[in-house]
Structure formats: structure tokens, C-alpha cells
Amino acid sequence: QLPYGSDIEWWVSVYDGILTTISDKYNFIIPESIKYKGPIWYVSKLGNDLIADGSQIYPFNEIQKAIVSSNNLDSIFVSGGVYFENLTWQNKAISIIGLSNEVITINGSGRNSVMSFGESQINESYFIPDTNRIENIILTNGSSEISAGGIFIGNGNFILKNCTILNSEEGTGLQ
């Protein structure tokens, strides 16, 4: 990520094989106001986490980074590839949408539910009165001893469209 709000010093150094010339030093600050803030976030296996900000030009490399950056009612668009992640979020309703012309697989690697959102008990949760949406994604290799290995829905509304849940262990694919 860019160092928004931090002082950056730069200069030019040139060497011609004999002599090195160094320019004056200059400072600048990248303003916070230009930082990408959604509400549409992008994820791609080609994303570079050193410069990623979730924009279409600089997509995240991991879906969870987009989830953390997102706000209630934001959308996350995911490009093709296999993502080895266990996704979690709460206190917001988001859409995670795989690009329809590509194959998107989220592999939980046998650790926890592939997706888990909300709280497990109503008295512990903060209910977001809107709908989480997952679309055009394959979820595989989830495992949980206490809930579904595919998707655990703690408390909230949920739409699942054109998705497949495979190899879910301990419980059902959805709970």
C-alpha cells in the first residue's frame, strides 16, 4: 500500500562511469483524500499486495483483504483463479461476486468454514438489516467441528446464486 499521509523524500542520482551527480532532495506527501475507498472492490490473482488498494487498476490479491476494506453494502468482484482462504466478516452485509465468464474457486484447505459471517448466537450479534450475496463461486475443502464446512451464516440474510459447495466436512455445506 502507498504510504498515505507520510512524508516521502526523493532525489535523482546519476552515474556516468566516472562521476556521480545527485540532485537536490525533495519531499511530498500522498494525500489521504486520493486513497481508494470503494464501494466496489476488486480481487485478482494478478494483484500485487505491495501496491494494491482494491481498485480495478490495483486489485487485491486476497478476497479477505477486500472484505476487511469494505463497508456495509459494498461489492467485491473476484477474477478467475483458486484462492486458498477462509473468509470471515461480521457487522456488515456485502456482495462477493465472481466474474461470470471465469472460474473462481475458494479452497478452505480443510481449516474452518470456507465462509463465515455474523455471530453464532442472536444475543451476541449485531444484526445488519440487509443481505449478503455470494455469486458465481465454487467453495471447496471447508471443515468445522461446530458448524458447516462450506458457509456458516451466524445471523443475517443471505443470497447464494450460481455457486457450488464441494468436499464440505463436519456438518452440512450451509448452516
mmCIF file of N, CA and C in Angstrom, residues 21-159:
data_model
loop_
_atom_site.group_PDB
_atom_site.id
_atom_site.type_symbol
_atom_site.label_atom_id
_atom_site.label_comp_id
_atom_site.label_asym_id
_atom_site.label_seq_id
_atom_site.Cartn_x
_atom_site.Cartn_y
_atom_site.Cartn_z
ATOM 1 N N THR A 21 26.381 12.316 -9.924
ATOM 2 C CA THR A 21 25.720 13.588 -9.653
ATOM 3 C C THR A 21 24.409 13.291 -8.926
ATOM 4 N N ILE A 22 24.194 13.998 -7.821
ATOM 5 C CA ILE A 22 22.977 13.813 -7.023
ATOM 6 C C ILE A 22 22.204 15.126 -7.016
ATOM 7 N N SER A 23 20.924 15.037 -7.304
ATOM 8 C CA SER A 23 20.072 16.223 -7.329
ATOM 9 C C SER A 23 19.767 16.707 -5.913
ATOM 10 N N ASP A 24 19.102 17.838 -5.839
ATOM 11 C CA ASP A 24 18.570 18.294 -4.555
ATOM 12 C C ASP A 24 17.529 17.290 -4.079
ATOM 13 N N LYS A 25 17.279 17.295 -2.785
ATOM 14 C CA LYS A 25 16.255 16.421 -2.218
ATOM 15 C C LYS A 25 14.931 17.169 -2.149
ATOM 16 N N TYR A 26 13.855 16.416 -2.399
ATOM 17 C CA TYR A 26 12.504 16.980 -2.380
ATOM 18 C C TYR A 26 11.617 16.103 -1.500
ATOM 19 N N ASN A 27 10.590 16.695 -0.945
ATOM 20 C CA ASN A 27 9.635 15.964 -0.107
ATOM 21 C C ASN A 27 8.226 16.170 -0.646
ATOM 22 N N PHE A 28 7.408 15.147 -0.460
ATOM 23 C CA PHE A 28 5.984 15.281 -0.770
ATOM 24 C C PHE A 28 5.197 14.307 0.100
ATOM 25 N N ILE A 29 3.913 14.534 0.169
ATOM 26 C CA ILE A 29 3.006 13.679 0.948
ATOM 27 C C ILE A 29 1.875 13.233 0.027
ATOM 28 N N ILE A 30 1.592 11.943 0.023
ATOM 29 C CA ILE A 30 0.450 11.431 -0.742
ATOM 30 C C ILE A 30 -0.794 11.675 0.116
ATOM 31 N N PRO A 31 -1.711 12.515 -0.346
ATOM 32 C CA PRO A 31 -2.865 12.863 0.496
ATOM 33 C C PRO A 31 -3.826 11.688 0.704
ATOM 34 N N GLU A 32 -4.370 11.591 1.915
ATOM 35 C CA GLU A 32 -5.364 10.558 2.245
ATOM 36 C C GLU A 32 -6.592 10.664 1.332
ATOM 37 N N SER A 33 -6.875 11.869 0.843
ATOM 38 C CA SER A 33 -8.089 12.088 0.047
ATOM 39 C C SER A 33 -8.092 11.310 -1.270
ATOM 40 N N ILE A 34 -6.924 10.866 -1.763
ATOM 41 C CA ILE A 34 -6.909 10.121 -3.022
ATOM 42 C C ILE A 34 -6.928 8.607 -2.802
ATOM 43 N N LYS A 35 -6.933 8.180 -1.546
ATOM 44 C CA LYS A 35 -6.962 6.741 -1.252
ATOM 45 C C LYS A 35 -8.287 6.141 -1.726
ATOM 46 N N TYR A 36 -8.212 4.989 -2.384
ATOM 47 C CA TYR A 36 -9.415 4.325 -2.889
ATOM 48 C C TYR A 36 -10.277 3.855 -1.724
ATOM 49 N N LYS A 37 -11.585 4.148 -1.783
ATOM 50 C CA LYS A 37 -12.490 3.826 -0.675
ATOM 51 C C LYS A 37 -13.721 3.037 -1.107
ATOM 52 N N GLY A 38 -13.675 2.398 -2.289
ATOM 53 C CA GLY A 38 -14.818 1.608 -2.728
ATOM 54 C C GLY A 38 -15.909 2.491 -3.284
ATOM 55 N N PRO A 39 -17.138 2.054 -3.347
ATOM 56 C CA PRO A 39 -17.773 0.891 -2.716
ATOM 57 C C PRO A 39 -17.654 -0.406 -3.514
ATOM 58 N N ILE A 40 -16.947 -0.350 -4.642
ATOM 59 C CA ILE A 40 -16.720 -1.559 -5.415
ATOM 60 C C ILE A 40 -15.245 -1.912 -5.280
ATOM 61 N N TRP A 41 -14.985 -3.148 -4.876
ATOM 62 C CA TRP A 41 -13.624 -3.625 -4.640
ATOM 63 C C TRP A 41 -13.295 -4.729 -5.637
ATOM 64 N N TYR A 42 -12.016 -4.871 -5.974
ATOM 65 C CA TYR A 42 -11.599 -5.854 -6.963
ATOM 66 C C TYR A 42 -10.507 -6.756 -6.391
ATOM 67 N N VAL A 43 -10.577 -8.050 -6.784
ATOM 68 C CA VAL A 43 -9.594 -9.044 -6.357
ATOM 69 C C VAL A 43 -9.162 -9.817 -7.591
ATOM 70 N N SER A 44 -7.854 -10.046 -7.710
ATOM 71 C CA SER A 44 -7.313 -10.789 -8.840
ATOM 72 C C SER A 44 -6.074 -11.547 -8.384
ATOM 73 N N LYS A 45 -5.867 -12.729 -8.927
ATOM 74 C CA LYS A 45 -4.637 -13.470 -8.650
ATOM 75 C C LYS A 45 -3.425 -12.706 -9.175
ATOM 76 N N LEU A 46 -3.623 -11.744 -10.062
ATOM 77 C CA LEU A 46 -2.535 -10.917 -10.587
ATOM 78 C C LEU A 46 -2.299 -9.666 -9.740
ATOM 79 N N GLY A 47 -3.105 -9.477 -8.699
ATOM 80 C CA GLY A 47 -2.931 -8.315 -7.823
ATOM 81 C C GLY A 47 -1.597 -8.355 -7.103
ATOM 82 N N ASN A 48 -1.055 -7.189 -6.811
ATOM 83 C CA ASN A 48 0.233 -7.065 -6.131
ATOM 84 C C ASN A 48 -0.020 -6.406 -4.778
ATOM 85 N N ASP A 49 0.170 -7.148 -3.700
ATOM 86 C CA ASP A 49 -0.159 -6.623 -2.379
ATOM 87 C C ASP A 49 0.725 -5.455 -1.944
ATOM 88 N N LEU A 50 1.841 -5.228 -2.614
ATOM 89 C CA LEU A 50 2.680 -4.078 -2.263
ATOM 90 C C LEU A 50 2.021 -2.758 -2.659
ATOM 91 N N ILE A 51 1.259 -2.777 -3.741
ATOM 92 C CA ILE A 51 0.633 -1.545 -4.211
ATOM 93 C C ILE A 51 -0.898 -1.630 -4.255
ATOM 94 N N ALA A 52 -1.456 -2.775 -3.919
ATOM 95 C CA ALA A 52 -2.904 -2.983 -4.034
ATOM 96 C C ALA A 52 -3.683 -2.042 -3.123
ATOM 97 N N ASP A 53 -4.765 -1.495 -3.686
ATOM 98 C CA ASP A 53 -5.680 -0.689 -2.883
ATOM 99 C C ASP A 53 -7.130 -1.132 -3.078
ATOM 100 N N GLY A 54 -7.329 -2.191 -3.872
ATOM 101 C CA GLY A 54 -8.675 -2.715 -4.109
ATOM 102 C C GLY A 54 -9.386 -2.078 -5.282
ATOM 103 N N SER A 55 -8.743 -1.145 -5.951
ATOM 104 C CA SER A 55 -9.352 -0.533 -7.132
ATOM 105 C C SER A 55 -9.224 -1.495 -8.314
ATOM 106 N N GLN A 56 -9.872 -1.157 -9.410
ATOM 107 C CA GLN A 56 -9.795 -2.009 -10.587
ATOM 108 C C GLN A 56 -8.373 -2.012 -11.165
ATOM 109 N N ILE A 57 -7.661 -0.909 -11.031
ATOM 110 C CA ILE A 57 -6.291 -0.817 -11.549
ATOM 111 C C ILE A 57 -5.309 -1.552 -10.635
ATOM 112 N N TYR A 58 -5.518 -1.487 -9.320
ATOM 113 C CA TYR A 58 -4.631 -2.125 -8.343
ATOM 114 C C TYR A 58 -5.430 -3.072 -7.442
ATOM 115 N N PRO A 59 -5.882 -4.209 -7.994
ATOM 116 C CA PRO A 59 -6.735 -5.121 -7.206
ATOM 117 C C PRO A 59 -5.951 -5.808 -6.090
ATOM 118 N N PHE A 60 -6.700 -6.212 -5.058
ATOM 119 C CA PHE A 60 -6.117 -7.033 -4.006
ATOM 120 C C PHE A 60 -5.797 -8.412 -4.560
ATOM 121 N N ASN A 61 -4.898 -9.127 -3.912
ATOM 122 C CA ASN A 61 -4.550 -10.487 -4.275
ATOM 123 C C ASN A 61 -5.355 -11.492 -3.462
ATOM 124 N N GLU A 62 -5.956 -11.038 -2.359
ATOM 125 C CA GLU A 62 -6.737 -11.912 -1.477
ATOM 126 C C GLU A 62 -8.126 -11.331 -1.246
ATOM 127 N N ILE A 63 -9.123 -12.193 -1.218
ATOM 128 C CA ILE A 63 -10.509 -11.774 -1.003
ATOM 129 C C ILE A 63 -10.680 -11.191 0.396
ATOM 130 N N GLN A 64 -10.022 -11.792 1.399
ATOM 131 C CA GLN A 64 -10.167 -11.306 2.776
ATOM 132 C C GLN A 64 -9.713 -9.857 2.912
ATOM 133 N N LYS A 65 -8.703 -9.440 2.163
ATOM 134 C CA LYS A 65 -8.257 -8.040 2.219
ATOM 135 C C LYS A 65 -9.351 -7.110 1.709
ATOM 136 N N ALA A 66 -10.071 -7.537 0.688
ATOM 137 C CA ALA A 66 -11.187 -6.735 0.187
ATOM 138 C C ALA A 66 -12.314 -6.687 1.218
ATOM 139 N N ILE A 67 -12.565 -7.809 1.889
ATOM 140 C CA ILE A 67 -13.606 -7.849 2.923
ATOM 141 C C ILE A 67 -13.271 -6.885 4.053
ATOM 142 N N VAL A 68 -12.028 -6.906 4.510
ATOM 143 C CA VAL A 68 -11.610 -6.015 5.595
ATOM 144 C C VAL A 68 -11.745 -4.550 5.178
ATOM 145 N N SER A 69 -11.430 -4.229 3.943
ATOM 146 C CA SER A 69 -11.501 -2.847 3.455
ATOM 147 C C SER A 69 -12.927 -2.386 3.181
ATOM 148 N N SER A 70 -13.839 -3.326 2.951
ATOM 149 C CA SER A 70 -15.201 -2.978 2.550
ATOM 150 C C SER A 70 -16.035 -2.444 3.702
ATOM 151 N N ASN A 71 -17.103 -1.766 3.318
ATOM 152 C CA ASN A 71 -18.093 -1.258 4.260
ATOM 153 C C ASN A 71 -19.426 -1.941 3.983
ATOM 154 N N ASN A 72 -20.391 -1.712 4.854
ATOM 155 C CA ASN A 72 -21.720 -2.274 4.668
ATOM 156 C C ASN A 72 -22.260 -1.908 3.286
ATOM 157 N N LEU A 73 -22.801 -2.905 2.597
ATOM 158 C CA LEU A 73 -23.424 -2.813 1.274
ATOM 159 C C LEU A 73 -22.436 -2.654 0.121
ATOM 160 N N ASP A 74 -21.140 -2.810 0.356
ATOM 161 C CA ASP A 74 -20.152 -2.770 -0.725
ATOM 162 C C ASP A 74 -20.178 -4.079 -1.512
ATOM 163 N N SER A 75 -19.578 -4.046 -2.701
ATOM 164 C CA SER A 75 -19.469 -5.227 -3.564
ATOM 165 C C SER A 75 -18.000 -5.535 -3.831
ATOM 166 N N ILE A 76 -17.698 -6.835 -3.901
ATOM 167 C CA ILE A 76 -16.350 -7.308 -4.188
ATOM 168 C C ILE A 76 -16.422 -8.181 -5.434
ATOM 169 N N PHE A 77 -15.692 -7.806 -6.484
ATOM 170 C CA PHE A 77 -15.659 -8.573 -7.719
ATOM 171 C C PHE A 77 -14.355 -9.356 -7.769
ATOM 172 N N VAL A 78 -14.473 -10.665 -7.997
ATOM 173 C CA VAL A 78 -13.329 -11.568 -7.940
ATOM 174 C C VAL A 78 -13.051 -12.137 -9.332
ATOM 175 N N SER A 79 -11.795 -12.014 -9.761
ATOM 176 C CA SER A 79 -11.360 -12.587 -11.045
ATOM 177 C C SER A 79 -11.036 -14.066 -10.878
ATOM 178 N N GLY A 80 -10.913 -14.757 -11.996
ATOM 179 C CA GLY A 80 -10.684 -16.194 -12.003
ATOM 180 C C GLY A 80 -9.420 -16.630 -11.282
ATOM 181 N N GLY A 81 -9.486 -17.863 -10.756
ATOM 182 C CA GLY A 81 -8.338 -18.441 -10.074
ATOM 183 C C GLY A 81 -8.768 -19.223 -8.851
ATOM 184 N N VAL A 82 -7.789 -19.827 -8.191
ATOM 185 C CA VAL A 82 -8.036 -20.559 -6.946
ATOM 186 C C VAL A 82 -7.467 -19.727 -5.810
ATOM 187 N N TYR A 83 -8.325 -19.413 -4.839
ATOM 188 C CA TYR A 83 -7.946 -18.617 -3.681
ATOM 189 C C TYR A 83 -7.976 -19.531 -2.459
ATOM 190 N N PHE A 84 -6.844 -19.698 -1.797
ATOM 191 C CA PHE A 84 -6.745 -20.543 -0.609
ATOM 192 C C PHE A 84 -6.988 -19.656 0.605
ATOM 193 N N GLU A 85 -8.257 -19.579 1.023
ATOM 194 C CA GLU A 85 -8.636 -18.655 2.093
ATOM 195 C C GLU A 85 -9.811 -19.211 2.877
ATOM 196 N N ASN A 86 -9.950 -18.728 4.097
ATOM 197 C CA ASN A 86 -11.140 -18.922 4.921
ATOM 198 C C ASN A 86 -11.648 -17.523 5.223
ATOM 199 N N LEU A 87 -12.774 -17.172 4.658
ATOM 200 C CA LEU A 87 -13.272 -15.801 4.714
ATOM 201 C C LEU A 87 -14.194 -15.600 5.908
ATOM 202 N N THR A 88 -13.993 -14.506 6.631
ATOM 203 C CA THR A 88 -14.857 -14.175 7.770
ATOM 204 C C THR A 88 -15.179 -12.685 7.749
ATOM 205 N N TRP A 89 -16.406 -12.365 8.165
ATOM 206 C CA TRP A 89 -16.792 -10.967 8.372
ATOM 207 C C TRP A 89 -18.026 -10.928 9.238
ATOM 208 N N GLN A 90 -18.238 -9.774 9.818
ATOM 209 C CA GLN A 90 -19.445 -9.548 10.617
ATOM 210 C C GLN A 90 -19.730 -8.056 10.647
ATOM 211 N N ASN A 91 -20.921 -7.734 11.078
ATOM 212 C CA ASN A 91 -21.380 -6.348 11.219
ATOM 213 C C ASN A 91 -21.448 -5.585 9.904
ATOM 214 N N LYS A 92 -21.594 -6.304 8.797
ATOM 215 C CA LYS A 92 -21.840 -5.670 7.512
ATOM 216 C C LYS A 92 -22.398 -6.711 6.551
ATOM 217 N N ALA A 93 -23.145 -6.230 5.579
ATOM 218 C CA ALA A 93 -23.673 -7.085 4.513
ATOM 219 C C ALA A 93 -22.941 -6.701 3.232
ATOM 220 N N ILE A 94 -22.300 -7.684 2.600
ATOM 221 C CA ILE A 94 -21.523 -7.417 1.386
ATOM 222 C C ILE A 94 -21.898 -8.411 0.297
ATOM 223 N N SER A 95 -21.524 -8.078 -0.924
ATOM 224 C CA SER A 95 -21.687 -8.990 -2.057
ATOM 225 C C SER A 95 -20.300 -9.413 -2.523
ATOM 226 N N ILE A 96 -20.104 -10.722 -2.681
ATOM 227 C CA ILE A 96 -18.871 -11.264 -3.242
ATOM 228 C C ILE A 96 -19.266 -11.955 -4.533
ATOM 229 N N ILE A 97 -18.823 -11.400 -5.651
ATOM 230 C CA ILE A 97 -19.306 -11.831 -6.955
ATOM 231 C C ILE A 97 -18.130 -12.264 -7.830
ATOM 232 N N GLY A 98 -18.157 -13.515 -8.267
ATOM 233 C CA GLY A 98 -17.172 -13.998 -9.221
ATOM 234 C C GLY A 98 -17.548 -13.532 -10.609
ATOM 235 N N LEU A 99 -16.567 -13.108 -11.386
ATOM 236 C CA LEU A 99 -16.846 -12.695 -12.758
ATOM 237 C C LEU A 99 -17.434 -13.878 -13.506
ATOM 238 N N SER A 100 -18.560 -13.678 -14.170
ATOM 239 C CA SER A 100 -19.356 -14.782 -14.706
ATOM 240 C C SER A 100 -18.669 -15.570 -15.815
ATOM 241 N N ASN A 101 -17.696 -14.996 -16.485
ATOM 242 C CA ASN A 101 -17.034 -15.718 -17.574
ATOM 243 C C ASN A 101 -15.748 -16.414 -17.112
ATOM 244 N N GLU A 102 -15.504 -16.457 -15.796
ATOM 245 C CA GLU A 102 -14.291 -17.067 -15.259
ATOM 246 C C GLU A 102 -14.643 -18.061 -14.157
ATOM 247 N N VAL A 103 -13.728 -18.998 -13.868
ATOM 248 C CA VAL A 103 -13.938 -19.971 -12.796
ATOM 249 C C VAL A 103 -13.214 -19.471 -11.547
ATOM 250 N N ILE A 104 -13.978 -19.276 -10.482
ATOM 251 C CA ILE A 104 -13.439 -18.782 -9.221
ATOM 252 C C ILE A 104 -13.657 -19.860 -8.174
ATOM 253 N N THR A 105 -12.576 -20.330 -7.546
ATOM 254 C CA THR A 105 -12.661 -21.344 -6.502
ATOM 255 C C THR A 105 -12.042 -20.794 -5.232
ATOM 256 N N ILE A 106 -12.769 -20.933 -4.128
ATOM 257 C CA ILE A 106 -12.213 -20.605 -2.820
ATOM 258 C C ILE A 106 -12.016 -21.920 -2.093
ATOM 259 N N ASN A 107 -10.762 -22.257 -1.820
ATOM 260 C CA ASN A 107 -10.395 -23.520 -1.199
ATOM 261 C C ASN A 107 -10.050 -23.248 0.260
ATOM 262 N N GLY A 108 -10.847 -23.813 1.174
ATOM 263 C CA GLY A 108 -10.640 -23.607 2.610
ATOM 264 C C GLY A 108 -9.502 -24.421 3.195
ATOM 265 N N SER A 109 -8.855 -25.250 2.415
ATOM 266 C CA SER A 109 -7.701 -26.057 2.841
ATOM 267 C C SER A 109 -7.977 -26.918 4.071
ATOM 268 N N GLY A 110 -9.255 -27.266 4.297
ATOM 269 C CA GLY A 110 -9.601 -28.130 5.428
ATOM 270 C C GLY A 110 -9.540 -27.443 6.783
ATOM 271 N N ARG A 111 -9.418 -26.097 6.784
ATOM 272 C CA ARG A 111 -9.371 -25.329 8.031
ATOM 273 C C ARG A 111 -10.624 -24.466 8.123
ATOM 274 N N ASN A 112 -11.494 -24.749 9.036
ATOM 275 C CA ASN A 112 -12.684 -23.927 9.295
ATOM 276 C C ASN A 112 -13.632 -23.885 8.097
ATOM 277 N N SER A 113 -14.737 -23.163 8.276
ATOM 278 C CA SER A 113 -15.684 -22.963 7.181
ATOM 279 C C SER A 113 -14.995 -22.138 6.105
ATOM 280 N N VAL A 114 -15.353 -22.374 4.845
ATOM 281 C CA VAL A 114 -14.771 -21.575 3.767
ATOM 282 C C VAL A 114 -15.221 -20.119 3.919
ATOM 283 N N MET A 115 -16.507 -19.931 4.272
ATOM 284 C CA MET A 115 -17.041 -18.588 4.554
ATOM 285 C C MET A 115 -17.801 -18.627 5.863
ATOM 286 N N SER A 116 -17.635 -17.582 6.653
ATOM 287 C CA SER A 116 -18.336 -17.480 7.923
ATOM 288 C C SER A 116 -18.645 -16.018 8.177
ATOM 289 N N PHE A 117 -19.929 -15.712 8.369
ATOM 290 C CA PHE A 117 -20.252 -14.321 8.680
ATOM 291 C C PHE A 117 -21.353 -14.258 9.723
ATOM 292 N N GLY A 118 -21.356 -13.175 10.463
ATOM 293 C CA GLY A 118 -22.310 -12.997 11.553
ATOM 294 C C GLY A 118 -21.839 -13.718 12.799
ATOM 295 N N GLU A 119 -22.641 -13.669 13.817
ATOM 296 C CA GLU A 119 -22.344 -14.323 15.090
ATOM 297 C C GLU A 119 -23.157 -15.604 15.194
ATOM 298 N N SER A 120 -22.743 -16.478 16.093
ATOM 299 C CA SER A 120 -23.434 -17.758 16.212
ATOM 300 C C SER A 120 -24.668 -17.705 17.095
ATOM 301 N N GLN A 121 -24.772 -16.696 17.959
ATOM 302 C CA GLN A 121 -25.935 -16.597 18.828
ATOM 303 C C GLN A 121 -26.540 -15.207 18.684
ATOM 304 N N ILE A 122 -27.853 -15.152 18.595
ATOM 305 C CA ILE A 122 -28.546 -13.885 18.358
ATOM 306 C C ILE A 122 -28.213 -12.859 19.431
ATOM 307 N N ASN A 123 -28.145 -13.254 20.699
ATOM 308 C CA ASN A 123 -27.887 -12.278 21.750
ATOM 309 C C ASN A 123 -26.463 -11.728 21.717
ATOM 310 N N GLU A 124 -25.566 -12.320 20.923
ATOM 311 C CA GLU A 124 -24.190 -11.838 20.802
ATOM 312 C C GLU A 124 -23.978 -11.044 19.521
ATOM 313 N N SER A 125 -24.974 -10.969 18.665
ATOM 314 C CA SER A 125 -24.732 -10.406 17.342
ATOM 315 C C SER A 125 -25.306 -9.005 17.193
ATOM 316 N N TYR A 126 -24.730 -8.316 16.242
ATOM 317 C CA TYR A 126 -25.242 -7.029 15.802
ATOM 318 C C TYR A 126 -25.828 -7.282 14.427
ATOM 319 N N PHE A 127 -27.133 -7.289 14.327
ATOM 320 C CA PHE A 127 -27.799 -7.670 13.086
ATOM 321 C C PHE A 127 -27.756 -6.529 12.078
ATOM 322 N N ILE A 128 -27.261 -6.802 10.901
ATOM 323 C CA ILE A 128 -27.266 -5.838 9.802
ATOM 324 C C ILE A 128 -28.505 -6.136 8.954
ATOM 325 N N PRO A 129 -29.449 -5.200 8.887
ATOM 326 C CA PRO A 129 -30.703 -5.478 8.190
ATOM 327 C C PRO A 129 -30.574 -5.364 6.670
ATOM 328 N N ASP A 130 -29.727 -6.167 6.110
ATOM 329 C CA ASP A 130 -29.629 -6.235 4.666
ATOM 330 C C ASP A 130 -29.116 -7.614 4.284
ATOM 331 N N THR A 131 -28.710 -7.799 3.070
ATOM 332 C CA THR A 131 -28.450 -9.139 2.575
ATOM 333 C C THR A 131 -27.016 -9.308 2.086
ATOM 334 N N ASN A 132 -26.364 -10.385 2.547
ATOM 335 C CA ASN A 132 -25.083 -10.808 1.986
ATOM 336 C C ASN A 132 -25.394 -11.602 0.724
ATOM 337 N N ARG A 133 -24.551 -11.433 -0.294
ATOM 338 C CA ARG A 133 -24.785 -12.129 -1.560
ATOM 339 C C ARG A 133 -23.467 -12.742 -2.033
ATOM 340 N N ILE A 134 -23.521 -14.018 -2.384
ATOM 341 C CA ILE A 134 -22.381 -14.734 -2.938
ATOM 342 C C ILE A 134 -22.823 -15.270 -4.299
ATOM 343 N N GLU A 135 -22.026 -15.012 -5.335
ATOM 344 C CA GLU A 135 -22.461 -15.362 -6.689
ATOM 345 C C GLU A 135 -21.281 -15.844 -7.538
ATOM 346 N N ASN A 136 -21.524 -16.904 -8.324
ATOM 347 C CA ASN A 136 -20.569 -17.427 -9.319
ATOM 348 C C ASN A 136 -19.253 -17.899 -8.700
ATOM 349 N N ILE A 137 -19.338 -18.631 -7.589
ATOM 350 C CA ILE A 137 -18.129 -19.071 -6.895
ATOM 351 C C ILE A 137 -18.254 -20.545 -6.510
ATOM 352 N N ILE A 138 -17.139 -21.283 -6.587
ATOM 353 C CA ILE A 138 -17.046 -22.653 -6.100
ATOM 354 C C ILE A 138 -16.360 -22.602 -4.743
ATOM 355 N N LEU A 139 -16.983 -23.205 -3.723
ATOM 356 C CA LEU A 139 -16.411 -23.278 -2.382
ATOM 357 C C LEU A 139 -16.043 -24.731 -2.121
ATOM 358 N N THR A 140 -14.812 -24.975 -1.707
ATOM 359 C CA THR A 140 -14.378 -26.355 -1.524
ATOM 360 C C THR A 140 -13.450 -26.501 -0.321
ATOM 361 N N ASN A 141 -13.405 -27.738 0.194
ATOM 362 C CA ASN A 141 -12.491 -28.144 1.266
ATOM 363 C C ASN A 141 -12.648 -27.342 2.554
ATOM 364 N N GLY A 142 -13.891 -27.118 2.945
ATOM 365 C CA GLY A 142 -14.145 -26.490 4.232
ATOM 366 C C GLY A 142 -14.329 -27.543 5.303
ATOM 367 N N SER A 143 -14.013 -27.205 6.535
ATOM 368 C CA SER A 143 -14.159 -28.140 7.644
ATOM 369 C C SER A 143 -14.410 -27.359 8.923
ATOM 370 N N SER A 144 -15.344 -27.821 9.722
ATOM 371 C CA SER A 144 -15.610 -27.180 11.003
ATOM 372 C C SER A 144 -16.222 -28.210 11.947
ATOM 373 N N GLU A 145 -15.758 -28.240 13.180
ATOM 374 C CA GLU A 145 -16.294 -29.188 14.157
ATOM 375 C C GLU A 145 -17.628 -28.735 14.722
ATOM 376 N N ILE A 146 -17.935 -27.426 14.631
ATOM 377 C CA ILE A 146 -19.159 -26.931 15.255
ATOM 378 C C ILE A 146 -20.168 -26.341 14.278
ATOM 379 N N SER A 147 -19.767 -26.139 13.027
ATOM 380 C CA SER A 147 -20.704 -25.558 12.071
ATOM 381 C C SER A 147 -20.442 -26.126 10.682
ATOM 382 N N ALA A 148 -21.069 -25.548 9.698
ATOM 383 C CA ALA A 148 -20.924 -26.026 8.317
ATOM 384 C C ALA A 148 -19.520 -25.779 7.799
ATOM 385 N N GLY A 149 -19.024 -26.711 7.018
ATOM 386 C CA GLY A 149 -17.713 -26.537 6.415
ATOM 387 C C GLY A 149 -17.733 -25.610 5.213
ATOM 388 N N GLY A 150 -18.884 -25.494 4.552
ATOM 389 C CA GLY A 150 -18.980 -24.618 3.376
ATOM 390 C C GLY A 150 -19.197 -23.170 3.773
ATOM 391 N N ILE A 151 -20.411 -22.843 4.197
ATOM 392 C CA ILE A 151 -20.757 -21.474 4.593
ATOM 393 C C ILE A 151 -21.494 -21.515 5.923
ATOM 394 N N PHE A 152 -20.992 -20.780 6.891
ATOM 395 C CA PHE A 152 -21.676 -20.621 8.174
ATOM 396 C C PHE A 152 -22.308 -19.237 8.210
ATOM 397 N N ILE A 153 -23.620 -19.207 8.382
ATOM 398 C CA ILE A 153 -24.373 -17.958 8.448
ATOM 399 C C ILE A 153 -24.806 -17.779 9.895
ATOM 400 N N GLY A 154 -24.128 -16.902 10.623
ATOM 401 C CA GLY A 154 -24.436 -16.704 12.039
ATOM 402 C C GLY A 154 -25.760 -16.006 12.249
ATOM 403 N N ASN A 155 -25.931 -14.865 11.651
ATOM 404 C CA ASN A 155 -27.143 -14.088 11.821
ATOM 405 C C ASN A 155 -27.193 -13.074 10.685
ATOM 406 N N GLY A 156 -28.180 -13.175 9.843
ATOM 407 C CA GLY A 156 -28.292 -12.243 8.737
ATOM 408 C C GLY A 156 -29.034 -12.860 7.574
ATOM 409 N N ASN A 157 -29.218 -12.067 6.553
ATOM 410 C CA ASN A 157 -29.884 -12.518 5.336
ATOM 411 C C ASN A 157 -28.820 -12.922 4.332
ATOM 412 N N PHE A 158 -29.208 -13.819 3.420
ATOM 413 C CA PHE A 158 -28.196 -14.417 2.565
ATOM 414 C C PHE A 158 -28.796 -14.842 1.237
ATOM 415 N N ILE A 159 -28.095 -14.522 0.149
ATOM 416 C CA ILE A 159 -28.464 -14.997 -1.187
ATOM 417 C C ILE A 159 -27.251 -15.720 -1.756
#
